[in-house]
Tab-separated table of C-alpha atoms and ligand atoms in Angstrom:
chain	number	residue	atom	x	y	z
A	1	MET	CA	0.000	0.000	0.000
A	2	THR	CA	1.350	3.433	-0.874
A	3	THR	CA	0.473	6.550	1.027
A	4	PRO	CA	-0.594	9.384	-1.231
A	5	ALA	CA	2.094	12.043	-1.552
A	6	PRO	CA	1.123	15.007	0.584
A	7	GLY	CA	0.249	18.145	-1.381
A	8	LEU	CA	2.580	21.075	-1.451
A	9	LYS	CA	1.660	24.422	0.021
A	10	VAL	CA	3.641	27.618	-0.126
A	11	ALA	CA	2.935	29.726	2.967
A	12	LYS	CA	3.868	33.388	2.944
A	13	PHE	CA	3.971	35.352	6.183
A	14	GLY	CA	3.699	39.135	6.154
A	15	GLY	CA	5.526	41.642	8.353
A	16	THR	CA	3.186	41.558	11.345
A	17	SER	CA	3.343	37.727	11.334
A	18	VAL	CA	7.103	37.824	11.916
A	19	ALA	CA	7.357	41.065	13.903
A	20	ASP	CA	8.625	39.443	17.112
A	21	ALA	CA	9.587	36.092	18.599
A	22	GLY	CA	6.037	35.361	19.766
A	23	GLN	CA	4.735	35.808	16.233
A	24	ILE	CA	7.509	33.671	14.725
A	25	LEU	CA	6.642	30.873	17.160
A	26	LYS	CA	3.049	31.076	15.916
A	27	VAL	CA	4.382	30.710	12.380
A	28	CYS	CA	6.371	27.684	13.475
A	29	ALA	CA	3.256	26.101	15.006
A	30	ILE	CA	1.301	26.758	11.793
A	31	ILE	CA	3.992	25.021	9.735
A	32	ARG	CA	4.056	22.010	12.057
A	33	MET	CA	0.280	21.721	11.890
A	34	ASP	CA	0.309	20.673	8.236
A	35	PRO	CA	3.071	18.554	6.643
A	36	SER	CA	2.273	19.906	3.197
A	37	ARG	CA	3.447	23.385	4.242
A	38	ARG	CA	6.983	22.792	3.045
A	39	ILE	CA	7.869	26.170	1.614
A	40	VAL	CA	7.750	29.289	3.753
A	41	VAL	CA	8.261	32.825	2.447
A	42	VAL	CA	8.912	35.516	5.028
A	43	SER	CA	8.739	39.299	5.075
A	44	ALA	CA	11.017	41.492	7.152
A	45	PRO	CA	9.794	42.091	10.727
A	46	GLY	CA	6.911	44.557	10.552
A	47	LYS	CA	5.192	46.693	13.153
A	48	ARG	CA	4.692	45.132	16.587
A	49	ARG	CA	2.165	47.751	17.579
A	50	PRO	CA	0.722	50.935	16.138
A	51	GLY	CA	3.439	53.558	15.895
A	52	ASP	CA	6.241	50.963	15.689
A	53	SER	CA	8.607	50.934	12.697
A	54	LYS	CA	8.928	48.285	10.026
A	55	VAL	CA	12.475	46.968	9.683
A	56	THR	CA	12.336	47.842	5.968
A	57	ASP	CA	11.746	51.486	6.879
A	58	LEU	CA	14.619	51.383	9.371
A	59	LEU	CA	16.838	49.970	6.632
A	60	ILE	CA	15.827	52.710	4.220
A	61	ALA	CA	16.705	55.291	6.890
A	62	LEU	CA	20.049	53.530	7.356
A	63	ALA	CA	20.789	53.537	3.615
A	64	GLU	CA	19.791	57.202	3.300
A	65	ARG	CA	22.047	58.096	6.184
A	66	LYS	CA	24.974	56.350	4.541
A	67	LEU	CA	24.253	58.078	1.233
A	68	ALA	CA	24.110	61.436	3.007
A	69	GLY	CA	27.500	60.785	4.664
A	70	GLY	CA	28.327	60.840	8.366
A	71	SER	CA	27.928	58.209	11.050
A	72	VAL	CA	25.444	55.414	10.517
A	73	GLU	CA	25.831	53.858	13.974
A	74	ALA	CA	22.488	55.004	15.441
A	75	GLU	CA	20.503	53.795	12.427
A	76	LEU	CA	22.436	50.535	12.296
A	77	LYS	CA	21.790	49.944	15.994
A	78	ALA	CA	18.039	50.439	15.487
A	79	VAL	CA	17.998	47.621	12.919
A	80	VAL	CA	20.242	45.241	14.848
A	81	GLU	CA	18.176	45.748	17.992
A	82	ARG	CA	15.035	44.513	16.270
A	83	TYR	CA	16.731	41.232	15.371
A	84	GLU	CA	18.418	41.019	18.748
A	85	ALA	CA	15.068	41.306	20.527
A	86	ILE	CA	13.751	38.408	18.466
A	87	GLN	CA	16.887	36.330	19.055
A	88	ARG	CA	16.759	36.915	22.819
A	89	GLU	CA	13.064	36.172	23.186
A	90	ALA	CA	13.279	33.091	21.005
A	91	GLY	CA	16.336	31.862	22.926
A	92	VAL	CA	18.560	31.177	19.909
A	93	THR	CA	22.314	31.700	20.076
A	94	PRO	CA	23.577	35.305	20.004
A	95	ASP	CA	25.958	34.323	17.158
A	96	VAL	CA	23.058	34.835	14.777
A	97	VAL	CA	22.875	38.519	15.716
A	98	ARG	CA	26.632	38.954	15.346
A	99	GLU	CA	26.344	37.513	11.855
A	100	ILE	CA	23.430	39.832	11.125
A	101	GLU	CA	25.434	42.865	12.174
A	102	ALA	CA	28.464	41.748	10.150
A	103	ASP	CA	26.249	41.232	7.119
A	104	LEU	CA	24.772	44.717	7.454
A	105	ARG	CA	28.239	46.244	7.756
A	106	ARG	CA	29.305	44.438	4.574
A	107	ARG	CA	26.286	45.845	2.764
A	108	LEU	CA	27.051	49.343	4.065
A	109	ALA	CA	30.580	49.053	2.702
A	110	ALA	CA	29.282	48.417	-0.831
A	111	ASP	CA	29.567	50.926	-3.642
A	112	THR	CA	27.119	53.792	-3.177
A	113	GLY	CA	27.617	55.110	-6.719
A	114	HIS	CA	24.210	53.957	-7.883
A	115	ARG	CA	21.580	55.113	-5.410
A	116	GLY	CA	18.831	52.663	-6.399
A	117	ARG	CA	21.163	49.690	-6.353
A	118	PHE	CA	22.572	50.621	-2.949
A	119	LEU	CA	19.102	51.169	-1.477
A	120	ASP	CA	17.965	47.765	-2.736
A	121	LEU	CA	20.968	46.030	-1.221
A	122	LEU	CA	20.054	47.482	2.171
A	123	LYS	CA	16.272	47.023	1.843
A	124	ALA	CA	16.647	43.362	0.914
A	125	ALA	CA	18.545	42.733	4.150
A	126	GLY	CA	15.240	42.935	6.057
A	127	GLU	CA	13.882	39.748	4.508
A	128	ASP	CA	17.229	38.049	3.954
A	129	LEU	CA	18.370	38.325	7.565
A	130	ASN	CA	14.934	37.510	8.871
A	131	ALA	CA	14.833	34.307	6.842
A	132	ARG	CA	18.122	33.267	8.470
A	133	LEU	CA	16.826	34.101	11.940
A	134	VAL	CA	13.508	32.323	11.358
A	135	THR	CA	15.455	29.273	10.154
A	136	ALA	CA	17.477	29.272	13.378
A	137	ILE	CA	14.312	29.588	15.487
A	138	PHE	CA	12.573	26.779	13.604
A	139	ARG	CA	15.593	24.525	14.033
A	140	LYS	CA	15.639	25.233	17.754
A	141	GLN	CA	12.008	24.109	17.791
A	142	GLY	CA	13.061	20.851	16.156
A	143	VAL	CA	11.873	21.697	12.644
A	144	ASP	CA	14.179	20.646	9.812
A	145	ALA	CA	14.329	24.161	8.338
A	146	HIS	CA	16.718	25.320	5.631
A	147	TYR	CA	17.447	28.897	4.618
A	148	ILE	CA	17.265	29.285	0.850
A	149	ASP	CA	19.840	31.456	-0.863
A	150	LEU	CA	17.929	33.125	-3.688
A	151	LYS	CA	21.061	33.578	-5.780
A	152	THR	CA	21.673	29.838	-5.936
A	153	ALA	CA	17.956	29.082	-6.186
A	154	GLY	CA	17.669	31.360	-9.227
A	155	MET	CA	15.289	34.199	-8.338
A	156	LEU	CA	16.386	36.175	-11.393
A	157	MET	CA	15.232	39.754	-11.671
A	158	SER	CA	15.357	42.683	-14.049
A	159	ASP	CA	17.691	45.479	-12.999
A	160	GLU	CA	15.000	48.097	-12.379
A	161	PHE	CA	16.108	48.670	-8.813
A	162	GLY	CA	13.220	49.213	-6.405
A	163	ASN	CA	10.724	48.160	-9.039
A	164	ALA	CA	12.231	45.007	-10.469
A	165	MET	CA	10.348	42.216	-12.190
A	166	VAL	CA	11.057	38.538	-12.159
A	167	LEU	CA	12.666	37.183	-15.339
A	168	PRO	CA	10.800	34.324	-17.028
A	169	GLU	CA	13.719	31.910	-16.672
A	170	ALA	CA	13.492	32.177	-12.869
A	171	TYR	CA	10.478	29.849	-12.892
A	172	GLU	CA	12.458	27.031	-14.461
A	173	ARG	CA	15.264	27.470	-11.940
A	174	LEU	CA	13.050	27.783	-8.851
A	175	LYS	CA	11.225	24.576	-9.750
A	176	ILE	CA	13.822	22.511	-7.869
A	177	LEU	CA	12.538	23.884	-4.573
A	178	ARG	CA	9.676	21.445	-4.947
A	179	ASP	CA	11.988	18.601	-3.980
A	180	ALA	CA	14.067	20.461	-1.400
A	181	PRO	CA	14.500	18.546	1.860
A	182	GLY	CA	12.642	19.590	5.015
A	183	ILE	CA	11.125	23.041	5.244
A	184	SER	CA	12.552	25.726	2.954
A	185	ILE	CA	12.637	29.243	4.382
A	186	ILE	CA	12.709	31.791	1.591
A	187	PRO	CA	13.208	35.530	2.025
A	188	GLY	CA	10.596	37.577	0.176
A	189	PHE	CA	10.858	40.899	-1.624
A	190	PHE	CA	14.109	40.560	-3.615
A	191	GLY	CA	16.127	38.564	-6.080
A	192	TYR	CA	19.281	38.919	-8.159
A	193	THR	CA	19.948	40.476	-11.527
A	194	LYS	CA	21.881	38.501	-14.131
A	195	ALA	CA	24.942	40.487	-13.047
A	196	GLY	CA	24.430	39.107	-9.535
A	197	GLU	CA	23.154	42.307	-7.926
A	198	VAL	CA	20.361	42.480	-5.403
A	199	ALA	CA	17.156	44.018	-6.781
A	200	THR	CA	13.839	44.392	-4.987
A	201	PHE	CA	10.222	44.313	-6.030
A	202	PRO	CA	8.102	47.367	-5.168
A	203	ARG	CA	7.181	47.768	-1.480
A	204	GLY	CA	5.018	44.957	-0.161
A	205	GLY	CA	6.751	42.693	-2.657
A	206	SER	CA	7.062	39.580	-0.499
A	207	ASP	CA	3.586	38.692	-1.744
A	208	ILE	CA	5.053	38.630	-5.243
A	209	THR	CA	7.865	36.304	-4.162
A	210	GLY	CA	5.302	33.952	-2.631
A	211	ALA	CA	3.213	33.905	-5.789
A	212	ILE	CA	6.265	33.308	-7.996
A	213	VAL	CA	7.512	30.451	-5.874
A	214	ALA	CA	4.025	28.910	-5.696
A	215	ALA	CA	3.796	29.073	-9.485
A	216	ALA	CA	7.323	27.721	-10.033
A	217	VAL	CA	6.863	24.669	-7.801
A	218	LYS	CA	3.264	24.171	-8.988
A	219	ALA	CA	1.982	24.311	-5.428
A	220	ASP	CA	-1.465	22.963	-4.619
A	221	LEU	CA	-2.166	26.098	-2.615
A	222	TYR	CA	-0.561	29.470	-1.994
A	223	GLU	CA	-1.369	30.535	1.558
A	224	ASN	CA	-0.950	34.194	2.336
A	225	PHE	CA	-0.848	34.665	6.092
A	226	THR	CA	-1.489	38.129	7.400
A	227	ASP	CA	-3.273	39.703	10.362
A	228	VAL	CA	-6.892	39.583	9.245
A	229	ASP	CA	-9.248	36.612	9.289
A	230	SER	CA	-10.352	37.001	5.714
A	231	VAL	CA	-11.313	39.331	2.958
A	232	PHE	CA	-14.533	41.093	3.927
A	233	ALA	CA	-17.480	41.972	1.724
A	234	ALA	CA	-16.834	45.653	2.446
A	235	ASP	CA	-14.126	47.635	4.203
A	236	PRO	CA	-14.649	46.919	7.933
A	237	ARG	CA	-13.605	50.494	8.707
A	238	ILE	CA	-16.798	51.575	6.962
A	239	ILE	CA	-18.994	48.560	7.744
A	240	PRO	CA	-17.791	47.039	11.030
A	241	GLU	CA	-20.163	44.086	10.658
A	242	ALA	CA	-19.081	43.336	7.068
A	243	ARG	CA	-19.278	39.630	6.465
A	244	PRO	CA	-16.240	37.528	5.573
A	245	ILE	CA	-15.966	36.229	2.030
A	246	GLU	CA	-15.218	32.499	1.854
A	247	LEU	CA	-14.686	32.095	-1.843
A	248	LEU	CA	-13.721	34.516	-4.572
A	249	THR	CA	-12.618	34.092	-8.149
A	250	TYR	CA	-9.399	35.600	-9.402
A	251	ARG	CA	-11.418	38.056	-11.465
A	252	GLU	CA	-13.468	39.147	-8.475
A	253	MET	CA	-10.323	39.565	-6.399
A	254	ARG	CA	-8.692	41.650	-9.088
A	255	GLU	CA	-11.677	43.967	-9.411
A	256	LEU	CA	-12.004	44.352	-5.652
A	257	ALA	CA	-8.286	44.887	-5.149
A	258	TYR	CA	-8.262	47.482	-7.875
A	259	ALA	CA	-10.900	49.527	-6.151
A	260	GLY	CA	-9.191	49.582	-2.816
A	261	PHE	CA	-9.383	46.177	-1.164
A	262	GLY	CA	-6.305	46.261	0.978
A	263	VAL	CA	-5.426	42.621	1.555
A	264	PHE	CA	-3.483	41.967	-1.597
A	265	HIS	CA	-1.721	44.133	-3.970
A	266	ASP	CA	-3.585	42.780	-7.011
A	267	GLU	CA	-0.519	42.631	-9.227
A	268	ALA	CA	1.245	40.608	-6.580
A	269	ILE	CA	-0.793	37.507	-7.189
A	270	VAL	CA	-0.491	37.520	-10.989
A	271	PRO	CA	2.103	34.707	-11.119
A	272	ALA	CA	-0.125	32.409	-9.047
A	273	VAL	CA	-3.171	33.368	-11.120
A	274	HIS	CA	-1.397	32.583	-14.395
A	275	ALA	CA	-0.436	29.204	-13.045
A	276	GLY	CA	-4.017	28.565	-11.858
A	277	ILE	CA	-2.929	28.043	-8.254
A	278	PRO	CA	-5.607	28.600	-5.613
A	279	ILE	CA	-4.747	31.241	-3.054
A	280	CYS	CA	-5.899	31.405	0.530
A	281	VAL	CA	-5.750	34.495	2.734
A	282	ARG	CA	-5.394	33.514	6.388
A	283	ASN	CA	-4.687	34.966	9.796
A	284	THR	CA	-1.481	34.028	11.641
A	285	ASN	CA	-3.159	35.026	14.895
A	286	ARG	CA	-6.221	32.862	14.250
A	287	PRO	CA	-5.104	29.975	12.036
A	288	GLU	CA	-8.342	28.124	12.839
A	289	ALA	CA	-10.329	30.711	10.856
A	290	PRO	CA	-10.941	29.316	7.361
A	291	GLY	CA	-9.871	32.516	5.596
A	292	THR	CA	-10.778	33.457	2.056
A	293	ARG	CA	-9.950	31.212	-0.879
A	294	VAL	CA	-9.318	32.764	-4.260
A	295	VAL	CA	-9.838	30.280	-7.072
A	296	PRO	CA	-10.104	30.223	-10.881
A	297	SER	CA	-13.886	29.691	-10.826
A	298	ARG	CA	-16.712	29.139	-8.343
A	299	PRO	CA	-20.422	28.392	-8.384
A	300	TYR	CA	-22.570	31.501	-8.038
A	301	LYS	CA	-26.169	32.617	-7.831
A	302	HIS	CA	-27.531	35.047	-10.386
A	303	GLY	CA	-27.651	38.577	-9.128
A	304	GLN	CA	-25.227	37.891	-6.293
A	305	VAL	CA	-22.755	40.591	-5.317
A	306	VAL	CA	-19.750	39.299	-3.342
A	307	GLY	CA	-18.072	42.499	-2.373
A	308	ILE	CA	-18.061	46.270	-2.434
A	309	ALA	CA	-14.829	48.197	-2.772
A	310	SER	CA	-14.097	51.881	-2.959
A	311	SER	CA	-11.259	54.268	-3.307
A	312	ASP	CA	-10.798	57.960	-3.847
A	313	GLY	CA	-8.170	60.005	-5.587
A	314	PHE	CA	-9.659	59.983	-9.071
A	315	CYS	CA	-10.566	62.736	-11.458
A	316	ALA	CA	-12.536	62.808	-14.662
A	317	VAL	CA	-11.845	64.704	-17.839
A	318	TYR	CA	-15.172	65.129	-19.648
A	319	VAL	CA	-14.977	65.878	-23.334
A	320	ASP	CA	-18.037	66.885	-25.378
A	321	LYS	CA	-18.207	67.148	-29.112
A	322	TYR	CA	-21.359	67.235	-31.142
A	323	LEU	CA	-21.485	64.287	-33.605
A	324	MET	CA	-18.479	62.685	-31.959
A	325	ASN	CA	-19.870	59.259	-32.755
A	326	ARG	CA	-19.463	59.884	-36.504
A	327	GLU	CA	-15.845	60.906	-36.238
A	328	VAL	CA	-13.423	58.118	-37.017
A	329	GLY	CA	-10.529	57.965	-34.578
A	330	PHE	CA	-11.793	60.476	-31.980
A	331	GLY	CA	-11.365	58.089	-29.045
A	332	ARG	CA	-7.941	57.017	-30.187
A	333	ARG	CA	-6.768	60.608	-30.588
A	334	LEU	CA	-8.128	61.580	-27.193
A	335	LEU	CA	-6.372	58.662	-25.548
A	336	GLN	CA	-3.215	59.528	-27.494
A	337	ILE	CA	-3.234	62.966	-25.855
A	338	VAL	CA	-3.575	61.257	-22.476
A	339	GLU	CA	-0.687	58.972	-23.380
A	340	ASP	CA	1.474	61.872	-24.560
A	341	ALA	CA	0.949	63.470	-21.143
A	342	GLY	CA	2.519	60.349	-19.644
A	343	LEU	CA	-0.718	59.296	-17.958
A	344	SER	CA	-2.337	55.909	-17.867
A	345	TYR	CA	-6.095	56.057	-17.859
A	346	GLU	CA	-8.273	53.995	-15.565
A	347	HIS	CA	-11.568	53.992	-17.465
A	348	ALA	CA	-12.952	55.730	-20.485
A	349	PRO	CA	-16.738	55.589	-20.457
A	350	SER	CA	-18.305	57.159	-23.520
A	351	GLY	CA	-21.656	58.320	-24.858
A	352	ILE	CA	-22.616	59.366	-28.377
A	353	ASP	CA	-21.305	62.915	-28.131
A	354	ASN	CA	-19.016	62.687	-25.153
A	355	MET	CA	-16.269	60.690	-23.637
A	356	SER	CA	-14.687	60.881	-20.202
A	357	VAL	CA	-11.281	59.743	-19.250
A	358	ILE	CA	-10.721	58.836	-15.636
A	359	VAL	CA	-7.208	59.298	-14.305
A	360	ARG	CA	-5.541	59.193	-10.919
A	361	GLU	CA	-5.578	62.585	-9.274
A	362	LYS	CA	-2.040	62.296	-7.933
A	363	ASP	CA	-0.631	62.018	-11.472
A	364	PHE	CA	-2.844	64.721	-12.924
A	365	THR	CA	-0.830	67.821	-12.136
A	366	PRO	CA	-2.181	71.302	-13.008
A	367	GLU	CA	0.466	71.539	-15.769
A	368	ARG	CA	-0.699	68.292	-17.319
A	369	GLU	CA	-4.289	69.425	-17.004
A	370	ALA	CA	-3.582	72.714	-18.807
A	371	ARG	CA	-1.562	71.066	-21.580
A	372	MET	CA	-4.107	68.327	-22.184
A	373	GLY	CA	-7.040	70.755	-22.112
A	374	ASP	CA	-5.405	72.929	-24.782
A	375	ARG	CA	-4.680	70.004	-27.051
A	376	ILE	CA	-8.161	68.516	-26.679
A	377	ARG	CA	-9.746	71.849	-27.595
A	378	THR	CA	-7.464	72.720	-30.483
A	379	GLU	CA	-6.570	69.362	-32.009
A	380	LEU	CA	-9.848	67.556	-31.431
A	381	GLY	CA	-12.099	70.583	-31.762
A	382	ALA	CA	-13.994	69.647	-28.609
A	383	ASP	CA	-16.992	71.841	-27.751
A	384	ASN	CA	-16.362	71.530	-24.070
A	385	VAL	CA	-13.689	70.110	-21.769
A	386	GLU	CA	-14.294	69.902	-18.047
A	387	VAL	CA	-12.256	68.450	-15.261
A	388	ASP	CA	-13.865	67.086	-12.141
A	389	ARG	CA	-11.491	66.448	-9.267
A	390	GLY	CA	-12.184	64.780	-5.919
A	391	LEU	CA	-13.981	61.747	-7.249
A	392	ALA	CA	-14.258	58.335	-5.653
A	393	MET	CA	-15.025	55.055	-7.362
A	394	VAL	CA	-17.306	52.623	-5.639
A	395	MET	CA	-17.505	49.205	-7.159
A	396	ILE	CA	-19.772	46.234	-6.671
A	397	VAL	CA	-18.357	42.941	-7.817
A	398	GLY	CA	-19.687	39.426	-8.323
A	399	GLU	CA	-19.555	36.663	-10.942
A	400	GLY	CA	-23.325	36.413	-10.442
A	401	MET	CA	-23.851	39.924	-11.803
A	402	HIS	CA	-23.334	38.593	-15.305
A	403	TYR	CA	-26.538	39.040	-17.326
A	404	THR	CA	-28.517	40.281	-14.360
A	405	VAL	CA	-30.502	43.430	-15.012
A	406	GLY	CA	-31.864	43.942	-11.518
A	407	VAL	CA	-28.457	44.676	-9.985
A	408	ALA	CA	-28.103	48.130	-11.524
A	409	ALA	CA	-31.630	49.061	-10.479
A	410	THR	CA	-31.065	47.943	-6.879
A	411	ALA	CA	-27.767	49.790	-6.683
A	412	THR	CA	-28.920	53.080	-8.159
A	413	ALA	CA	-32.097	53.061	-6.061
A	414	ALA	CA	-30.027	52.495	-2.914
A	415	LEU	CA	-27.669	55.341	-3.801
A	416	ALA	CA	-30.528	57.705	-4.633
A	417	GLN	CA	-32.252	56.890	-1.370
A	418	ALA	CA	-29.085	57.651	0.566
A	419	GLY	CA	-28.861	61.018	-1.192
A	420	VAL	CA	-25.675	60.123	-3.064
A	421	ASN	CA	-25.355	61.915	-6.364
A	422	LEU	CA	-24.106	59.635	-9.128
A	423	GLU	CA	-21.463	61.332	-11.233
A	424	MET	CA	-20.905	58.316	-13.403
A	425	LEU	CA	-21.930	54.723	-13.856
A	426	ASN	CA	-19.788	52.220	-15.663
A	427	GLN	CA	-20.398	48.559	-16.186
A	428	GLY	CA	-17.067	46.826	-16.763
A	429	SER	CA	-16.853	44.878	-20.009
A	430	SER	CA	-16.293	41.749	-17.966
A	431	GLU	CA	-19.831	42.244	-16.627
A	432	ILE	CA	-18.794	41.095	-13.206
A	433	SER	CA	-18.468	44.586	-11.824
A	434	MET	CA	-20.270	47.869	-11.846
A	435	MET	CA	-18.590	51.080	-10.951
A	436	PHE	CA	-20.124	54.218	-9.579
A	437	GLY	CA	-18.347	57.540	-9.682
A	438	VAL	CA	-19.332	59.671	-6.680
A	439	LYS	CA	-17.934	62.709	-4.911
A	440	ALA	CA	-15.154	61.628	-2.544
A	441	MET	CA	-17.120	63.008	0.429
A	442	ASP	CA	-20.011	60.647	-0.430
A	443	ARG	CA	-17.845	57.532	-0.669
A	444	LYS	CA	-18.589	56.023	2.736
A	445	LYS	CA	-22.273	56.831	2.477
A	446	ALA	CA	-22.371	55.081	-0.896
A	447	VAL	CA	-20.635	51.963	0.416
A	448	ALA	CA	-23.017	51.795	3.377
A	449	ALA	CA	-26.073	52.162	1.128
A	450	LEU	CA	-24.873	49.439	-1.242
A	451	TYR	CA	-23.973	47.113	1.613
A	452	ARG	CA	-27.448	47.517	3.032
A	453	ALA	CA	-29.052	46.855	-0.331
A	454	PHE	CA	-27.050	43.774	-1.294
A	455	PHE	CA	-26.080	42.184	1.997
A	456	THR	CA	-28.509	43.232	4.714
A	457	GLU	CA	-31.777	43.520	2.833
A	458	GLN	CA	-31.211	40.738	0.304
A	459	ALA	CA	-29.699	38.313	2.812
B	501	LIG	N1	9.363	44.307	3.748
B	501	LIG	C1	8.921	44.837	2.501
B	501	LIG	C2	8.074	46.081	2.752
B	501	LIG	O1	7.861	46.493	3.880
B	501	LIG	C3	8.222	43.824	1.664
B	501	LIG	C4	7.057	43.119	2.318
B	501	LIG	O2	6.890	43.134	3.525
B	501	LIG	O3	6.286	42.487	1.577
B	501	LIG	O4	7.621	46.671	1.807
């Protein structure tokens, strides 16, 4: 009789999950609980309490100090102390901390000629050193843990320091981790360029590492451990009683993340999504909670909304031109002007004689606004160009919204009843989301009204 091979799970732990020794011991218990959790990806130690610093931020301060010249001792001490506190509380040998300090000093002695490259070398230390320390703690607990050197393992990255991307050949190389002995402890957030230099993903990038590794080893599940029980149907800061979501599709997750769902950075999970690997969001502090699973597809009921997301910081450029619909190439030329201004547009809803382009307010400087307005008037002959700042997008999402007419009626009635003025309504082409443009000051009111309509009253 053969025993079925256990599945393989990649478990990623975020900054708060590894912020101190107590948290790391929880991680260790979670790994022991399930023999298929054989690959662990760790962040740098995060905040232990509100107001605390993340080690990554301390490392950035250290790197900046070095770049500015002068003594780095105070900043270096602040970093070393974080690791020392963990070492002491976890009862592992102080040698680990001496090695950590020596490693940091080596990094500080590196060439500072290229600012981005130097910053990345320092930033990456947060995860790299933590992975070593977590390995030591696991081993002390009797777990056969092995630190994984990402250079040898082949986490190959582009050389866009601070914003690097994984190179396609990394997947082939990382595949071998599937058969690595014991428990592999992998530092998140960084990799190596072909020239052997450290390069990091954007901030929060350990999620990306986890998704890449899960895809490379063809994991059965990518578990993303953080400090919330699950993804909620609406932002709990607006709706404290918002219900947890058990199951979401990738598409639903993407739409919700786009409009402000904070749990994942939506781009972070792309590698796992491409590989079709289910993802589960779970809480390190309450591992018994089932969490939220994000899967390629799920059964759904018609008309069902799974979540409401919202975010502000948008503005709309409304362009009117009589008989616009007859003019070949108007939309393309308008979007070309947006492109020439170096802006990416978020949505471009259009009517017969008008088209709006929604852009992020932070990128839409007054200079860009003036330049674009001039070009739209002169080159496109627009009758009217108006800019509306201070907009928020509120989005309802659900696979079940496909082909369901009643959803729009319910939503707009709820918004009208709450006294929220609708600036714009846009049904995504995927038909699994509907977006409402409202004034930023009405955002919370809109979310509350929609939650009531789809979750309280229809429940
Ligand atoms: N430590 C990095 C950051 O704070 C990456 C991460 O935690 O995912 O951005």
